[in-house]
Phi, psi and omega in degrees: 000141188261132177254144179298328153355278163327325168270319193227096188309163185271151179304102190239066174315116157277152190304169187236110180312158183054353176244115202215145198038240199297342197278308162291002190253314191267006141294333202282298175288337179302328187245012168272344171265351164292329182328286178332302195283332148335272199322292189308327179299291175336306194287320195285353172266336178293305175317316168256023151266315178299349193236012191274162178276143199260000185301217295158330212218326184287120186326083206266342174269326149040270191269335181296314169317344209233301179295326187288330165312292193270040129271287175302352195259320164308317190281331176276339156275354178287303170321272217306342180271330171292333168288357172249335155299310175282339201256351208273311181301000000 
């Protein structure tokens, strides 16, 4: 049976020196859902490059705009948890 486990490791926010309880545990979880939402933008530009109209006048940047986005919104929270990883760890 396949588990989302398996795919997406679990969120496990480490403490922040000097950011000490809630505050670092819902920072902690903010940038494993930008991830997420990196993941969803992305997937929603493929989707609307495959489903995009292929004529001459149909809106071909579009989808790039949406994928270039959830890239970015991946690649700056993936940093920011290894950089909080590296300084905690």
């Amino acid at each position: 049976m396949f588990i989302a486990e398996d795919l997406i490791p679990p969120a496990k926010p480490t403490k922040i020196p000097g950011m000490e309880g809630m505050v670092s545990t819902l920072f902690g979880y903010g940038l494993w859902l930008l991830v997420l939402a990196g993941v969803c933008a992305t997937g929603y530009g493929v989707f609307k490059l495959a489903m995009s109209e292929k004529s001459r006048h149909g809106g071909g940047s579009e989808p790039f705009k949406w994928m270039g986005a959830g890239v970015a919104a991946i690649l700056l929270s993936g940093s920011l948890i290894s950089i909080l990883n590296g300084i905690v760890g």
